[in-house]
Coordinates of C-alpha atoms in Angstrom, one line a residue:
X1178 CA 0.0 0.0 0.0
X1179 CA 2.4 2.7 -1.6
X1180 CA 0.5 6.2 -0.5
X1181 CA 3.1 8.0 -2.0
X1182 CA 1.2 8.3 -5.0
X1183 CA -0.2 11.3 -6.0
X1184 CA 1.4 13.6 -8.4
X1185 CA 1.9 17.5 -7.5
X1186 CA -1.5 19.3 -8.6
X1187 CA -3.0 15.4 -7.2
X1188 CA -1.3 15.5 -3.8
X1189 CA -3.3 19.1 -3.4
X1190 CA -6.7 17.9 -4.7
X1191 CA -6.0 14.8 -2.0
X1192 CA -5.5 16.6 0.3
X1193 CA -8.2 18.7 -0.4
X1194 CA -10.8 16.3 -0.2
X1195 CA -9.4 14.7 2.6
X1196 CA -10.2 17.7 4.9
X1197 CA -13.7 18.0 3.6
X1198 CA -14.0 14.4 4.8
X1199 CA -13.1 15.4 8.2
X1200 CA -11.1 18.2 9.6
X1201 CA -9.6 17.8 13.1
X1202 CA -6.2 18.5 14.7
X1203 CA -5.4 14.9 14.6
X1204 CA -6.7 14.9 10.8
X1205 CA -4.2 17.7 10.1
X1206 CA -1.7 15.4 11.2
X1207 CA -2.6 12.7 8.6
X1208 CA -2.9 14.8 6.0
X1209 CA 0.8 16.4 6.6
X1210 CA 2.1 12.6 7.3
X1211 CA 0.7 12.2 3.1
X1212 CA 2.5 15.6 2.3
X1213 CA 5.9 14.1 4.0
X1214 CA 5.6 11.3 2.1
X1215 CA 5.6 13.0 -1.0
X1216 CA 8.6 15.3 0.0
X1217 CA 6.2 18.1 0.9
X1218 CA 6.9 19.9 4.1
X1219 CA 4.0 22.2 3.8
X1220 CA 0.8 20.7 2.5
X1221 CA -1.4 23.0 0.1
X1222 CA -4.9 22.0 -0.2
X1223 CA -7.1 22.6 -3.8
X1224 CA -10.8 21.7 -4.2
X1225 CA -11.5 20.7 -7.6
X1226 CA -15.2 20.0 -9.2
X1227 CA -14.3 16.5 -10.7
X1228 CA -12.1 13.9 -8.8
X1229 CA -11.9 11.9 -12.0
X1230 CA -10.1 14.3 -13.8
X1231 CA -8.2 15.7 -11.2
X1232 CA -7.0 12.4 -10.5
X1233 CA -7.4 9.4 -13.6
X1234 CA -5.2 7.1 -12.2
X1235 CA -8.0 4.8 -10.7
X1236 CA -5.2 3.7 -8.5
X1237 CA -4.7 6.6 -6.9
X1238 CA -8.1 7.4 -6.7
X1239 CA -8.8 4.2 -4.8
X1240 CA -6.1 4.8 -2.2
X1241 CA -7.5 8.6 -1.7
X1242 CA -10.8 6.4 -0.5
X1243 CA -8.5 4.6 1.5
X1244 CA -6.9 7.2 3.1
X1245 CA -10.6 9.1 4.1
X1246 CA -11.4 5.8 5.6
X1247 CA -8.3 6.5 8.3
X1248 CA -9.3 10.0 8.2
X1249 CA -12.9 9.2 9.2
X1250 CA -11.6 7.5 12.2
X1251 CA -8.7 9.5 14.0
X1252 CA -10.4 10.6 16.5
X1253 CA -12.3 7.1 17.1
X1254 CA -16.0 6.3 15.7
X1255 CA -16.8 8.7 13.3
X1256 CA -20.5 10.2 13.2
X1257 CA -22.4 8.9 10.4
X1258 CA -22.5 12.7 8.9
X1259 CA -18.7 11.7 8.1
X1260 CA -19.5 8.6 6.8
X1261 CA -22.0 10.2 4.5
X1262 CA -19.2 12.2 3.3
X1263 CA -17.2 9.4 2.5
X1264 CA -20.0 7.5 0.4
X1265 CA -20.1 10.3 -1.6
X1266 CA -16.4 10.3 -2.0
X1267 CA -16.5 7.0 -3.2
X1268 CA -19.0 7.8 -5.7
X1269 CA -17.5 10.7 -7.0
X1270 CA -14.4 8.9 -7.5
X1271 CA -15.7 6.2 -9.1
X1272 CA -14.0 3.6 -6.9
X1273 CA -15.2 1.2 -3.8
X1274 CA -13.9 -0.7 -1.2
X1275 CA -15.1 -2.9 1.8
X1276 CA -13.6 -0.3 4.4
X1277 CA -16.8 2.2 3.5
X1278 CA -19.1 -0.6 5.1
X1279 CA -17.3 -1.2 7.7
X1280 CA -16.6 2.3 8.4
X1281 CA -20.8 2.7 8.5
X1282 CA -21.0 -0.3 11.0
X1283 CA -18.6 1.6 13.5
X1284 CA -20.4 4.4 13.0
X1285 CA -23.8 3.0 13.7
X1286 CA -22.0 1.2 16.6
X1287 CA -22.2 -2.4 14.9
X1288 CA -18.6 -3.9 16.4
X1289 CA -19.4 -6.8 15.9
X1290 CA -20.3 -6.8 12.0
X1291 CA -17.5 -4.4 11.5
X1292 CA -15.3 -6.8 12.6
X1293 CA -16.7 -10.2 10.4
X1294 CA -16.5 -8.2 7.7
X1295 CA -12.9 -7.5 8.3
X1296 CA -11.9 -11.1 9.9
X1297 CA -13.2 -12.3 6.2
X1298 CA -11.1 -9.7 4.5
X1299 CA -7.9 -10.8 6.1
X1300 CA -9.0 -14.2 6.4
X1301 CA -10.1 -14.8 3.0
X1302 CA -6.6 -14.1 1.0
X1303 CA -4.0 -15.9 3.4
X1304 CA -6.6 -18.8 3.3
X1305 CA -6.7 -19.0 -0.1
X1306 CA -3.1 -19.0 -0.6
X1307 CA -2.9 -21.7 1.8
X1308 CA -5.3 -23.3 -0.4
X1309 CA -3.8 -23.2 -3.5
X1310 CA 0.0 -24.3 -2.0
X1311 CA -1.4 -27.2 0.0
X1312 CA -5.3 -27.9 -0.3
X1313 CA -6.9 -28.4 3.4
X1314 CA -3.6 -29.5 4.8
X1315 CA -2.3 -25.7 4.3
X1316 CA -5.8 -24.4 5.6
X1317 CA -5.3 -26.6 8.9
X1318 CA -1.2 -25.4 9.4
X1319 CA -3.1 -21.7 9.7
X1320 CA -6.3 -22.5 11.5
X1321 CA -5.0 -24.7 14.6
X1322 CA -2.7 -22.8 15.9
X1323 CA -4.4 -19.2 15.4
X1324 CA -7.7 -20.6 16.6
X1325 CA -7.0 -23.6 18.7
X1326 CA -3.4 -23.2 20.0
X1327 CA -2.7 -26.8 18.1
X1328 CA -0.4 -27.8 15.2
X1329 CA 2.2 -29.9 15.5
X1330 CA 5.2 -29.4 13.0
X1331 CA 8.2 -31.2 14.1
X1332 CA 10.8 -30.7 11.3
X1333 CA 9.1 -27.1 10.7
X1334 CA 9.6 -26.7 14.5
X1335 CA 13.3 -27.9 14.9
X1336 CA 14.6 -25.6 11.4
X1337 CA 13.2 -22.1 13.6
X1338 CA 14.8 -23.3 17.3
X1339 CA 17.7 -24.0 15.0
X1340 CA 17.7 -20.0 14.5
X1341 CA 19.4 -19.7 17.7
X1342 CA 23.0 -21.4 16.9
X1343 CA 24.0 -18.7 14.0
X1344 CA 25.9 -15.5 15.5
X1345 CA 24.2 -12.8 17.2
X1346 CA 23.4 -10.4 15.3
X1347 CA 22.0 -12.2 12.2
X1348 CA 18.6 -11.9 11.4
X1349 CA 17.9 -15.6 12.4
X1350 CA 19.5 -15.6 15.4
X1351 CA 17.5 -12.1 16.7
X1352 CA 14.9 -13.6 15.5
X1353 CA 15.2 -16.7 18.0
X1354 CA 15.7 -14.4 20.6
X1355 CA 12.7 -12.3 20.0
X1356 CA 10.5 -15.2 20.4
X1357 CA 12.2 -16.7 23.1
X1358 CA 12.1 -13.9 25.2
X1359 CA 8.7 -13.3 24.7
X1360 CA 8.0 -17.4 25.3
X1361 CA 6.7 -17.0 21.8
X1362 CA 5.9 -20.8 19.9
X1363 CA 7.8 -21.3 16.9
X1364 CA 5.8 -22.0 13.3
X1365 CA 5.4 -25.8 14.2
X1366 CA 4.9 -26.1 17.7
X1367 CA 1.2 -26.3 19.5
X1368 CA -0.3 -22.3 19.0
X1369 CA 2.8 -20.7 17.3
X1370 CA 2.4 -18.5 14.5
X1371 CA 1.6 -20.0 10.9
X1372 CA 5.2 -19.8 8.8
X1373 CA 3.2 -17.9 5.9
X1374 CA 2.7 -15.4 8.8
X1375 CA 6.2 -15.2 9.8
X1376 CA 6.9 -11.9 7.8
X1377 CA 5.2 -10.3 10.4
X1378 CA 7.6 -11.2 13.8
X1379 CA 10.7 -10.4 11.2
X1380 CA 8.7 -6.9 10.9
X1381 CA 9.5 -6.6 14.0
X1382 CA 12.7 -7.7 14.0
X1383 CA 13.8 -5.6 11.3
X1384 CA 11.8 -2.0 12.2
X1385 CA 12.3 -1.9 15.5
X1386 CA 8.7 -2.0 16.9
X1387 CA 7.7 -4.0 20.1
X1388 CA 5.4 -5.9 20.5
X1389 CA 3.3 -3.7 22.9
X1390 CA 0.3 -2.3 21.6
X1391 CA 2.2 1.8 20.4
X1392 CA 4.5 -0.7 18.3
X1393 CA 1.8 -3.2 17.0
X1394 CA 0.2 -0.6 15.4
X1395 CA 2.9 0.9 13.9
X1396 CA 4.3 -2.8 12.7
X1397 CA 0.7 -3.2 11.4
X1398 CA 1.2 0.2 9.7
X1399 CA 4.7 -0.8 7.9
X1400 CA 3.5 -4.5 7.0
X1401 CA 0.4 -2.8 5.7
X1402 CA 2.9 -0.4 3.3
X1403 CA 5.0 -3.4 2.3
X1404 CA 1.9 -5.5 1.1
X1405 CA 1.4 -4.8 -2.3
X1406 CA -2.2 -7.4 -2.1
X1407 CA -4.8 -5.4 -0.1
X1408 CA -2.2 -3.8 2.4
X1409 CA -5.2 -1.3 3.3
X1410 CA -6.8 -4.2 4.8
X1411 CA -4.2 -4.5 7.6
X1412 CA -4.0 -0.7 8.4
X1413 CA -8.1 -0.7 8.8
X1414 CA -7.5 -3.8 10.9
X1415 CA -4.7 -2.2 13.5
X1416 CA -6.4 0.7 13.7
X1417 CA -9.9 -0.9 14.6
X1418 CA -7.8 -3.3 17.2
X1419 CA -5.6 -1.1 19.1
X1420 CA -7.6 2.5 18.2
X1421 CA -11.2 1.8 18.9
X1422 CA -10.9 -1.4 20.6
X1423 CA -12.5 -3.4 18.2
X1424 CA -10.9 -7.2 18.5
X1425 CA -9.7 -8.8 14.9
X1426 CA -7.3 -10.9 15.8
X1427 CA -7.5 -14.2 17.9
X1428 CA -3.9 -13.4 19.3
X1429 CA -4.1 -9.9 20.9
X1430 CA -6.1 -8.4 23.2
X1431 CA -7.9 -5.2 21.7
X1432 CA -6.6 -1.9 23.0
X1433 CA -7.9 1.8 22.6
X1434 CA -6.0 5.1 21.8
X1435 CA -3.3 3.9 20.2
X1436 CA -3.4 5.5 16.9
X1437 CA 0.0 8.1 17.3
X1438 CA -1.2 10.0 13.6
X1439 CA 2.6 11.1 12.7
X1440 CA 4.1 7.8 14.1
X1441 CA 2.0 5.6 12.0
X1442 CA 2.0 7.3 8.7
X1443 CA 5.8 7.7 9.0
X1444 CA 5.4 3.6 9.5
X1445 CA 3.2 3.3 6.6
X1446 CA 5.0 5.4 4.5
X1447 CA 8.5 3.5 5.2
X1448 CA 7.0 0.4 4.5
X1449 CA 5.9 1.8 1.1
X1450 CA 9.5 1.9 0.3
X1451 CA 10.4 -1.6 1.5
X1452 CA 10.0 -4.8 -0.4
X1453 CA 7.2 -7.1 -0.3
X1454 CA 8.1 -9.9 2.5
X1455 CA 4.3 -11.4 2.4
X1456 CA 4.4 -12.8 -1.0
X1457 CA 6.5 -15.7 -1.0
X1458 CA 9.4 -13.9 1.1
X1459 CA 10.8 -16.7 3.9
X1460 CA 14.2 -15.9 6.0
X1461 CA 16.2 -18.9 5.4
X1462 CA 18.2 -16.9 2.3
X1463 CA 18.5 -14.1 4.8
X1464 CA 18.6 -16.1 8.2
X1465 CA 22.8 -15.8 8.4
X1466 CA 23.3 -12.2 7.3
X1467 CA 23.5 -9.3 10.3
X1468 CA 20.2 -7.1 10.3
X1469 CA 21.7 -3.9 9.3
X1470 CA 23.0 -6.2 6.2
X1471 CA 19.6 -6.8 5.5
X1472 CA 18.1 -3.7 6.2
X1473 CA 19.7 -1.8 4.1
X1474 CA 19.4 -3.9 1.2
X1475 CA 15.3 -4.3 1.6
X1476 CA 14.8 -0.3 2.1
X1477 CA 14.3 -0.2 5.8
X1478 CA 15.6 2.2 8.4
X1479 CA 15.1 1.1 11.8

């Protein structure tokens, strides 16, 4: 989810429209975290008459939609006058997306449809990737542990303790100690983390964020920049779980006020810049290499 991708006379008319969707001091902040990311210190708003031809790129047009989603909920459930504003967004851009229903179910203070409409967002494409590698065998390797603390992987298991005999330093061996520290279960073991959700723990490993909820969100933020598939899916999602309190995922406990505007832009933005480590990315290439090594050459400054 690249959001730096408006050019000049667009970044304006964004903008623009962004504060008509919903002006705060906390809105301000989001809008100048878009501006940074473009290189502009000072963000200079325009209104136009026509979205579509102040902005053709459809692909742009569907990340300003995006981006009044986040707007609409800085300063926690929006009211359903904001929500109006973003329908009509939408329609004047010519674009959807799944976030403007969910966005009205907040609003109308539906939790818990807000968040099955999410789980099946997220859900729905790392199940179906599962699928096609490995049929129901890849669909129970993601389900048992995430939902039932089970899974039982041996050789899978043995390959990430493994992690722990190369220097310290490398990337494998950090990330041995992250999870052992935490008493984190290895990809294999009874409730640890799925190894096609790996990328995510290595996020942490390489950004810098902890694992409390001020550094989830802003993980969430970078792995949502990095994810080239639906990467506005995971920024709704960590904003919904550690902003409004709105539990997503099985594994964390939902959390309020956590959405730091600059911190997580500046997040999102860097992961923009970073290479995609959900699609296909594992760290045994990268397992013996020291993190700065490995930083540097994926785009990501901790």
């Amino acid at each position: 989810m690249d959001i730096a991708v408006f050019h000049d006379h667009e970044l304006a008319v964004a903008l623009g429209a962004l504060q008509e969707i919903y002006d705060s001091p906390r809105a301000r902040q989001l809008c100048a975290g878009l501006a940074a990311a473009h290189g502009v210190a000072t963000p200079s708003p325009a209104r136009v008459t026509s979205l579509v031809d102040a902005i053709p790129s459809a692909r742009a047009r569907q990340r300003l939609l995006q981006l009044a989603i986040i707007t609409a909920l800085v300063d926690g459930a929006p009211e359903r006058a904001t929500v109006s504003r973003v329908r009509a967004l939408a329609r004047a851009l010519g674009v959807r997306d799944p976030g403007v229903a969910v966005l009205g179910h907040v609003a109308a203070g539906r939790r818990r449809l807000a968040r099955a409409l999410m789980t099946r967002r997220i859900i729905g494409r790392f199940f179906l990737d599962a699928w096609r590698r490995a049929g129901l065998a890849g669909l129970r390797r993601i389900i048992a542990p995430l939902w039932f603390a089970r899974g039982s992987d041996p050789p899978v298991a043995w390959r990430y303790r493994a992690l722990g005999l190369l220097p310290a330093g490398t990337l494998g061996h950090t990330l041995w100690a992250h999870c052992t520290e935490r008493r984190f279960s290895f990809p294999g073991e009874a409730g640890g983390i799925p190894e096609q959700l790996m990328f995510h723990d290595v996020g942490h490993i390489l950004t810098g964020f902890n694992t409390e909820p001020d550094g989830e969100i802003q993980q969430g933020a970078f792995q949502a920049g990095f994810m080239r598939r639906d990467g506005f899916a995971i920024l709704l999602f960590v904003v919904l779980q550690f902003h409004l309190g709105i539990k997503i995922t099985p594994v964390a406990d939902p959390e309020v006020g956590y959405f730091d505007v600059p911190k997580v832009m500046r997040a999102l933005a860097a992961g923009g810049r970073c290479l995609d480590l959900s699609e296909g990315w594992r760290i045994w290439e990268d397992a013996g290499r020291p993190i700065a090594e490995v930083r540097h050459d994926y785009g990501i400054a901790a």
